[in-house]
Amino acid sequence: MRTAFAAAGLVLLLAACSPGASGPAASSGPVPSATTTPAAGTRGASPAPAEPEKDTPAPPPEPAPPATEPVPAPAEGHDNPARLDVVVNKTRPLKPLDYAPADLRLPAVPLGPGGDAAVVRDATAGAVERMFAAAAADGVPMTLLSGFRSYQTQVSTYQHWVNVNGQAGADRVSARPGYSEHQTGLAVDVGDPDGSCNLSACFGDTAAGQWVARNAHRFGFIVRYQPGQESVTGYAAEPWHLRYVGKDVAADMADRGVEALETYFGLPPAPDYR
Ligand SMILES: [Zn+2]
């Protein structure tokens, strides 16, 4: 429906979608195997292993301090759009504002109106395909309505809603440019083949809406905007808007009954723009 993502030329970023974004075990550091304390050490606690072993040129200077470990960007407080734990809301715009992922593709699933432009990041696309297949196997066909939206597309989308509802009204249903989760390539809108409730509150009552509410987490998705969470997420409930966060986070949120991504990550509520 537009040439939006054509400009996804910024191929720098991520060499891939880092499949296992959430590193598994915590202590993966270089196991300090430098414990070559000569058996039956003679002098008790003196920490001086400087025993000139053979003729080795220079004994390794102490067990290298773990200072050169790949510290996972401590300053990144969920604001790196290349990561699955990125959080975008009304107080957390994309950085950069015109960010566009480089690995967009169209999932191989039934498409609804507008779905022909619903490209998403590769990892999201794979999860969408698995989820749609599982839903169909349960007798619940679904359609894909939208995915990535570029900064420029959001300019048009937001302006449309401003024209229809005024700015205050637009802010309740549409994100300002640079503030849309769709711009991450990790969000999708799904629909029911019937289509009469697409992008409407009643989608939650359709078979597709109920299926995703119960099962989306099994595929790494969360229903991002839940009823009663508007003061946290900044948006009215959208039972059709799914955000890919990876299976670990999605399952954990489901287990704990946490409904907002902000709450889960301990981030402040984002009821409105600053
Ligand atoms: Zn959406």
mmCIF file of N, CA and C in Angstrom, residues 89-192:
data_model
loop_
_atom_site.group_PDB
_atom_site.id
_atom_site.type_symbol
_atom_site.label_atom_id
_atom_site.label_comp_id
_atom_site.label_asym_id
_atom_site.label_seq_id
_atom_site.Cartn_x
_atom_site.Cartn_y
_atom_site.Cartn_z
ATOM 1 N N ASN A 89 6.807 3.283 23.620
ATOM 2 C CA ASN A 89 5.494 3.788 24.033
ATOM 3 C C ASN A 89 5.507 5.314 23.938
ATOM 4 N N LYS A 90 4.527 5.959 24.548
ATOM 5 C CA LYS A 90 4.393 7.406 24.366
ATOM 6 C C LYS A 90 5.501 8.226 25.028
ATOM 7 N N THR A 91 6.293 7.586 25.861
ATOM 8 C CA THR A 91 7.427 8.313 26.449
ATOM 9 C C THR A 91 8.750 7.727 25.970
ATOM 10 N N ARG A 92 8.656 6.710 25.127
ATOM 11 C CA ARG A 92 9.858 6.025 24.669
ATOM 12 C C ARG A 92 9.838 5.890 23.148
ATOM 13 N N PRO A 93 10.213 6.930 22.430
ATOM 14 C CA PRO A 93 10.210 6.877 20.968
ATOM 15 C C PRO A 93 11.311 5.965 20.436
ATOM 16 N N LEU A 94 11.180 5.640 19.176
ATOM 17 C CA LEU A 94 12.226 4.862 18.527
ATOM 18 C C LEU A 94 13.502 5.680 18.531
ATOM 19 N N LYS A 95 14.627 4.993 18.634
ATOM 20 C CA LYS A 95 15.928 5.653 18.555
ATOM 21 C C LYS A 95 16.753 4.931 17.520
ATOM 22 N N PRO A 96 17.011 5.504 16.375
ATOM 23 C CA PRO A 96 16.593 6.845 15.972
ATOM 24 C C PRO A 96 15.102 6.891 15.623
ATOM 25 N N LEU A 97 14.603 8.081 15.540
ATOM 26 C CA LEU A 97 13.170 8.273 15.322
ATOM 27 C C LEU A 97 12.684 7.631 14.022
ATOM 28 N N ASP A 98 13.576 7.565 13.036
ATOM 29 C CA ASP A 98 13.175 6.982 11.751
ATOM 30 C C ASP A 98 13.751 5.575 11.565
ATOM 31 N N TYR A 99 13.992 4.897 12.665
ATOM 32 C CA TYR A 99 14.533 3.531 12.615
ATOM 33 C C TYR A 99 13.711 2.637 11.690
ATOM 34 N N ALA A 100 14.427 1.764 10.981
ATOM 35 C CA ALA A 100 13.762 0.743 10.165
ATOM 36 C C ALA A 100 14.626 -0.506 10.210
ATOM 37 N N PRO A 101 14.045 -1.650 10.512
ATOM 38 C CA PRO A 101 14.822 -2.883 10.553
ATOM 39 C C PRO A 101 15.271 -3.287 9.145
ATOM 40 N N ALA A 102 16.336 -4.069 9.091
ATOM 41 C CA ALA A 102 16.884 -4.445 7.785
ATOM 42 C C ALA A 102 16.430 -5.823 7.323
ATOM 43 N N ASP A 103 15.792 -6.582 8.208
ATOM 44 C CA ASP A 103 15.469 -7.973 7.853
ATOM 45 C C ASP A 103 13.963 -8.196 7.729
ATOM 46 N N LEU A 104 13.293 -7.285 7.062
ATOM 47 C CA LEU A 104 11.841 -7.394 6.917
ATOM 48 C C LEU A 104 11.446 -8.402 5.835
ATOM 49 N N ARG A 105 10.388 -9.144 6.127
ATOM 50 C CA ARG A 105 9.832 -10.021 5.092
ATOM 51 C C ARG A 105 8.355 -10.265 5.374
ATOM 52 N N LEU A 106 7.666 -10.696 4.352
ATOM 53 C CA LEU A 106 6.232 -10.941 4.482
ATOM 54 C C LEU A 106 6.009 -12.383 4.935
ATOM 55 N N PRO A 107 5.339 -12.580 6.057
ATOM 56 C CA PRO A 107 5.079 -13.949 6.521
ATOM 57 C C PRO A 107 4.193 -14.690 5.515
ATOM 58 N N ALA A 108 4.403 -15.994 5.414
ATOM 59 C CA ALA A 108 3.600 -16.815 4.506
ATOM 60 C C ALA A 108 2.340 -17.273 5.225
ATOM 61 N N VAL A 109 1.404 -16.367 5.362
ATOM 62 C CA VAL A 109 0.136 -16.664 6.039
ATOM 63 C C VAL A 109 -0.986 -15.954 5.279
ATOM 64 N N PRO A 110 -2.229 -16.334 5.535
ATOM 65 C CA PRO A 110 -3.348 -15.646 4.867
ATOM 66 C C PRO A 110 -3.356 -14.159 5.224
ATOM 67 N N LEU A 111 -3.529 -13.350 4.217
ATOM 68 C CA LEU A 111 -3.487 -11.906 4.432
ATOM 69 C C LEU A 111 -4.882 -11.304 4.342
ATOM 70 N N GLY A 112 -5.143 -10.363 5.229
ATOM 71 C CA GLY A 112 -6.416 -9.658 5.180
ATOM 72 C C GLY A 112 -6.219 -8.347 4.434
ATOM 73 N N PRO A 113 -7.207 -7.496 4.465
ATOM 74 C CA PRO A 113 -7.097 -6.196 3.799
ATOM 75 C C PRO A 113 -5.862 -5.433 4.269
ATOM 76 N N GLY A 114 -5.037 -5.031 3.337
ATOM 77 C CA GLY A 114 -3.829 -4.306 3.710
ATOM 78 C C GLY A 114 -2.677 -5.212 4.078
ATOM 79 N N GLY A 115 -2.963 -6.489 4.190
ATOM 80 C CA GLY A 115 -1.941 -7.419 4.645
ATOM 81 C C GLY A 115 -0.801 -7.625 3.663
ATOM 82 N N ASP A 116 -1.015 -7.256 2.429
ATOM 83 C CA ASP A 116 0.049 -7.450 1.439
ATOM 84 C C ASP A 116 1.267 -6.589 1.738
ATOM 85 N N ALA A 117 1.110 -5.653 2.646
ATOM 86 C CA ALA A 117 2.254 -4.810 3.011
ATOM 87 C C ALA A 117 2.756 -5.141 4.414
ATOM 88 N N ALA A 118 2.256 -6.239 4.972
ATOM 89 C CA ALA A 118 2.551 -6.539 6.377
ATOM 90 C C ALA A 118 3.884 -7.244 6.588
ATOM 91 N N VAL A 119 4.929 -6.633 6.150
ATOM 92 C CA VAL A 119 6.247 -7.212 6.397
ATOM 93 C C VAL A 119 6.605 -7.009 7.867
ATOM 94 N N VAL A 120 7.394 -7.921 8.374
ATOM 95 C CA VAL A 120 7.880 -7.824 9.756
ATOM 96 C C VAL A 120 9.299 -8.363 9.785
ATOM 97 N N ARG A 121 9.950 -8.236 10.908
ATOM 98 C CA ARG A 121 11.306 -8.770 11.015
ATOM 99 C C ARG A 121 11.269 -10.295 10.881
ATOM 100 N N ASP A 122 12.372 -10.833 10.431
ATOM 101 C CA ASP A 122 12.417 -12.257 10.128
ATOM 102 C C ASP A 122 11.975 -13.133 11.297
ATOM 103 N N ALA A 123 12.452 -12.833 12.487
ATOM 104 C CA ALA A 123 12.083 -13.656 13.650
ATOM 105 C C ALA A 123 10.584 -13.546 13.925
ATOM 106 N N THR A 124 10.050 -12.355 13.755
ATOM 107 C CA THR A 124 8.614 -12.157 13.957
ATOM 108 C C THR A 124 7.825 -12.948 12.922
ATOM 109 N N ALA A 125 8.314 -12.912 11.687
ATOM 110 C CA ALA A 125 7.623 -13.602 10.596
ATOM 111 C C ALA A 125 7.555 -15.105 10.860
ATOM 112 N N GLY A 126 8.645 -15.675 11.308
ATOM 113 C CA GLY A 126 8.654 -17.106 11.600
ATOM 114 C C GLY A 126 7.658 -17.446 12.694
ATOM 115 N N ALA A 127 7.607 -16.605 13.703
ATOM 116 C CA ALA A 127 6.682 -16.846 14.815
ATOM 117 C C ALA A 127 5.233 -16.681 14.357
ATOM 118 N N VAL A 128 5.004 -15.721 13.481
ATOM 119 C CA VAL A 128 3.657 -15.523 12.940
ATOM 120 C C VAL A 128 3.230 -16.782 12.167
ATOM 121 N N GLU A 129 4.126 -17.299 11.370
ATOM 122 C CA GLU A 129 3.798 -18.494 10.579
ATOM 123 C C GLU A 129 3.471 -19.683 11.475
ATOM 124 N N ARG A 130 4.253 -19.879 12.527
ATOM 125 C CA ARG A 130 3.988 -21.006 13.426
ATOM 126 C C ARG A 130 2.668 -20.813 14.173
ATOM 127 N N MET A 131 2.418 -19.574 14.579
ATOM 128 C CA MET A 131 1.187 -19.296 15.319
ATOM 129 C C MET A 131 -0.051 -19.481 14.435
ATOM 130 N N PHE A 132 0.004 -18.958 13.234
ATOM 131 C CA PHE A 132 -1.149 -19.080 12.335
ATOM 132 C C PHE A 132 -1.408 -20.551 11.988
ATOM 133 N N ALA A 133 -0.338 -21.314 11.828
ATOM 134 C CA ALA A 133 -0.502 -22.732 11.507
ATOM 135 C C ALA A 133 -1.172 -23.461 12.664
ATOM 136 N N ALA A 134 -0.753 -23.120 13.875
ATOM 137 C CA ALA A 134 -1.333 -23.774 15.049
ATOM 138 C C ALA A 134 -2.798 -23.385 15.214
ATOM 139 N N ALA A 135 -3.107 -22.134 14.964
ATOM 140 C CA ALA A 135 -4.491 -21.674 15.084
ATOM 141 C C ALA A 135 -5.365 -22.384 14.049
ATOM 142 N N ALA A 136 -4.855 -22.458 12.824
ATOM 143 C CA ALA A 136 -5.615 -23.121 11.763
ATOM 144 C C ALA A 136 -5.835 -24.591 12.119
ATOM 145 N N ALA A 137 -4.818 -25.198 12.703
ATOM 146 C CA ALA A 137 -4.945 -26.603 13.097
ATOM 147 C C ALA A 137 -6.006 -26.767 14.175
ATOM 148 N N ASP A 138 -6.227 -25.717 14.927
ATOM 149 C CA ASP A 138 -7.275 -25.742 15.963
ATOM 150 C C ASP A 138 -8.631 -25.348 15.380
ATOM 151 N N GLY A 139 -8.652 -25.161 14.064
ATOM 152 C CA GLY A 139 -9.906 -24.780 13.426
ATOM 153 C C GLY A 139 -10.215 -23.301 13.514
ATOM 154 N N VAL A 140 -9.169 -22.502 13.773
ATOM 155 C CA VAL A 140 -9.355 -21.052 13.908
ATOM 156 C C VAL A 140 -8.470 -20.311 12.909
ATOM 157 N N PRO A 141 -8.944 -20.142 11.685
ATOM 158 C CA PRO A 141 -8.136 -19.417 10.700
ATOM 159 C C PRO A 141 -8.029 -17.938 11.068
ATOM 160 N N MET A 142 -6.904 -17.359 10.767
ATOM 161 C CA MET A 142 -6.702 -15.936 11.058
ATOM 162 C C MET A 142 -6.099 -15.270 9.831
ATOM 163 N N THR A 143 -6.131 -13.967 9.820
ATOM 164 C CA THR A 143 -5.507 -13.213 8.731
ATOM 165 C C THR A 143 -4.539 -12.199 9.327
ATOM 166 N N LEU A 144 -3.549 -11.873 8.545
ATOM 167 C CA LEU A 144 -2.574 -10.865 8.958
ATOM 168 C C LEU A 144 -2.959 -9.544 8.302
ATOM 169 N N LEU A 145 -3.063 -8.509 9.123
ATOM 170 C CA LEU A 145 -3.538 -7.222 8.608
ATOM 171 C C LEU A 145 -2.433 -6.195 8.450
ATOM 172 N N SER A 146 -1.507 -6.182 9.370
ATOM 173 C CA SER A 146 -0.429 -5.198 9.256
ATOM 174 C C SER A 146 0.771 -5.596 10.092
ATOM 175 N N GLY A 147 1.888 -5.052 9.721
ATOM 176 C CA GLY A 147 3.128 -5.352 10.417
ATOM 177 C C GLY A 147 3.942 -4.086 10.573
ATOM 178 N N PHE A 148 5.112 -4.096 9.965
ATOM 179 C CA PHE A 148 5.990 -2.922 10.054
ATOM 180 C C PHE A 148 5.333 -1.713 9.407
ATOM 181 N N ARG A 149 5.450 -0.597 10.077
ATOM 182 C CA ARG A 149 5.048 0.674 9.463
ATOM 183 C C ARG A 149 6.214 1.630 9.620
ATOM 184 N N SER A 150 6.588 2.214 8.529
ATOM 185 C CA SER A 150 7.735 3.124 8.552
ATOM 186 C C SER A 150 7.370 4.449 9.216
ATOM 187 N N TYR A 151 8.381 5.188 9.522
ATOM 188 C CA TYR A 151 8.168 6.513 10.086
ATOM 189 C C TYR A 151 7.273 7.340 9.170
ATOM 190 N N GLN A 152 7.585 7.308 7.875
ATOM 191 C CA GLN A 152 6.805 8.123 6.932
ATOM 192 C C GLN A 152 5.350 7.666 6.850
ATOM 193 N N THR A 153 5.145 6.357 6.899
ATOM 194 C CA THR A 153 3.776 5.848 6.859
ATOM 195 C C THR A 153 3.013 6.302 8.092
ATOM 196 N N GLN A 154 3.703 6.288 9.222
ATOM 197 C CA GLN A 154 3.041 6.688 10.458
ATOM 198 C C GLN A 154 2.677 8.167 10.435
ATOM 199 N N VAL A 155 3.467 8.937 9.719
ATOM 200 C CA VAL A 155 3.130 10.355 9.568
ATOM 201 C C VAL A 155 1.738 10.461 8.953
ATOM 202 N N SER A 156 1.502 9.667 7.923
ATOM 203 C CA SER A 156 0.208 9.704 7.239
ATOM 204 C C SER A 156 -0.901 9.120 8.096
ATOM 205 N N THR A 157 -0.594 7.979 8.745
ATOM 206 C CA THR A 157 -1.599 7.310 9.568
ATOM 207 C C THR A 157 -2.060 8.211 10.711
ATOM 208 N N TYR A 158 -1.097 8.788 11.390
ATOM 209 C CA TYR A 158 -1.438 9.631 12.534
ATOM 210 C C TYR A 158 -2.229 10.859 12.070
ATOM 211 N N GLN A 159 -1.796 11.442 10.967
ATOM 212 C CA GLN A 159 -2.489 12.620 10.468
ATOM 213 C C GLN A 159 -3.935 12.297 10.103
ATOM 214 N N HIS A 160 -4.127 11.091 9.583
ATOM 215 C CA HIS A 160 -5.489 10.662 9.244
ATOM 216 C C HIS A 160 -6.371 10.713 10.490
ATOM 217 N N TRP A 161 -5.861 10.157 11.589
ATOM 218 C CA TRP A 161 -6.666 10.114 12.810
ATOM 219 C C TRP A 161 -6.842 11.491 13.437
ATOM 220 N N VAL A 162 -5.851 12.343 13.252
ATOM 221 C CA VAL A 162 -6.000 13.712 13.738
ATOM 222 C C VAL A 162 -7.134 14.388 12.970
ATOM 223 N N ASN A 163 -7.180 14.145 11.679
ATOM 224 C CA ASN A 163 -8.233 14.745 10.865
ATOM 225 C C ASN A 163 -9.605 14.233 11.274
ATOM 226 N N VAL A 164 -9.655 12.955 11.640
ATOM 227 C CA VAL A 164 -10.935 12.342 11.986
ATOM 228 C C VAL A 164 -11.363 12.669 13.422
ATOM 229 N N ASN A 165 -10.421 12.548 14.346
ATOM 230 C CA ASN A 165 -10.768 12.659 15.766
ATOM 231 C C ASN A 165 -10.162 13.847 16.505
ATOM 232 N N GLY A 166 -9.350 14.613 15.843
ATOM 233 C CA GLY A 166 -8.628 15.658 16.559
ATOM 234 C C GLY A 166 -7.428 15.026 17.230
ATOM 235 N N GLN A 167 -6.498 15.855 17.679
ATOM 236 C CA GLN A 167 -5.249 15.293 18.214
ATOM 237 C C GLN A 167 -5.453 14.440 19.458
ATOM 238 N N ALA A 168 -6.290 14.907 20.377
ATOM 239 C CA ALA A 168 -6.496 14.130 21.605
ATOM 240 C C ALA A 168 -7.091 12.770 21.269
ATOM 241 N N GLY A 169 -8.037 12.781 20.360
ATOM 242 C CA GLY A 169 -8.659 11.516 19.978
ATOM 243 C C GLY A 169 -7.670 10.631 19.242
ATOM 244 N N ALA A 170 -6.861 11.233 18.399
ATOM 245 C CA ALA A 170 -5.873 10.467 17.645
ATOM 246 C C ALA A 170 -4.873 9.803 18.575
ATOM 247 N N ASP A 171 -4.493 10.513 19.610
ATOM 248 C CA ASP A 171 -3.496 9.970 20.530
ATOM 249 C C ASP A 171 -3.982 8.737 21.293
ATOM 250 N N ARG A 172 -5.270 8.536 21.322
ATOM 251 C CA ARG A 172 -5.773 7.355 22.026
ATOM 252 C C ARG A 172 -5.734 6.110 21.145
ATOM 253 N N VAL A 173 -5.705 6.312 19.844
ATOM 254 C CA VAL A 173 -5.780 5.148 18.960
ATOM 255 C C VAL A 173 -4.612 5.000 17.998
ATOM 256 N N SER A 174 -3.829 6.024 17.867
ATOM 257 C CA SER A 174 -2.724 5.947 16.920
ATOM 258 C C SER A 174 -1.485 6.588 17.520
ATOM 259 N N ALA A 175 -0.354 6.036 17.153
ATOM 260 C CA ALA A 175 0.889 6.587 17.690
ATOM 261 C C ALA A 175 1.389 7.733 16.834
ATOM 262 N N ARG A 176 2.050 8.660 17.478
ATOM 263 C CA ARG A 176 2.693 9.728 16.711
ATOM 264 C C ARG A 176 3.878 9.125 15.959
ATOM 265 N N PRO A 177 4.267 9.740 14.885
ATOM 266 C CA PRO A 177 5.411 9.219 14.117
ATOM 267 C C PRO A 177 6.648 9.067 15.001
ATOM 268 N N GLY A 178 7.266 7.903 14.905
ATOM 269 C CA GLY A 178 8.447 7.648 15.723
ATOM 270 C C GLY A 178 8.113 7.028 17.072
ATOM 271 N N TYR A 179 6.828 6.898 17.356
ATOM 272 C CA TYR A 179 6.396 6.343 18.639
ATOM 273 C C TYR A 179 5.546 5.085 18.452
ATOM 274 N N SER A 180 5.531 4.540 17.248
ATOM 275 C CA SER A 180 4.697 3.361 17.011
ATOM 276 C C SER A 180 5.481 2.070 17.179
ATOM 277 N N GLU A 181 4.881 1.154 17.907
ATOM 278 C CA GLU A 181 5.522 -0.140 18.077
ATOM 279 C C GLU A 181 5.628 -0.865 16.736
ATOM 280 N N HIS A 182 4.749 -0.548 15.824
ATOM 281 C CA HIS A 182 4.813 -1.188 14.505
ATOM 282 C C HIS A 182 6.121 -0.865 13.790
ATOM 283 N N GLN A 183 6.723 0.236 14.151
ATOM 284 C CA GLN A 183 7.975 0.628 13.482
ATOM 285 C C GLN A 183 9.137 -0.282 13.862
ATOM 286 N N THR A 184 8.969 -1.088 14.911
ATOM 287 C CA THR A 184 10.046 -1.997 15.303
ATOM 288 C C THR A 184 10.102 -3.230 14.412
ATOM 289 N N GLY A 185 9.008 -3.527 13.717
ATOM 290 C CA GLY A 185 8.962 -4.762 12.940
ATOM 291 C C GLY A 185 8.671 -5.961 13.823
ATOM 292 N N LEU A 186 8.284 -5.686 15.071
ATOM 293 C CA LEU A 186 8.006 -6.759 16.026
ATOM 294 C C LEU A 186 6.517 -6.829 16.381
ATOM 295 N N ALA A 187 5.720 -5.992 15.758
ATOM 296 C CA ALA A 187 4.298 -5.946 16.086
ATOM 297 C C ALA A 187 3.452 -6.291 14.859
ATOM 298 N N VAL A 188 2.364 -6.985 15.115
ATOM 299 C CA VAL A 188 1.430 -7.304 14.036
ATOM 300 C C VAL A 188 0.004 -7.066 14.502
ATOM 301 N N ASP A 189 -0.859 -6.812 13.541
ATOM 302 C CA ASP A 189 -2.285 -6.765 13.798
ATOM 303 C C ASP A 189 -2.880 -7.975 13.093
ATOM 304 N N VAL A 190 -3.646 -8.752 13.838
ATOM 305 C CA VAL A 190 -4.243 -9.940 13.235
ATOM 306 C C VAL A 190 -5.749 -9.769 13.171
ATOM 307 N N GLY A 191 -6.347 -10.501 12.238
ATOM 308 C CA GLY A 191 -7.783 -10.381 12.053
ATOM 309 C C GLY A 191 -8.461 -11.732 11.923
ATOM 310 N N ASP A 192 -9.774 -11.661 11.840
ATOM 311 C CA ASP A 192 -10.596 -12.836 11.648
ATOM 312 C C ASP A 192 -10.999 -12.832 10.167
#
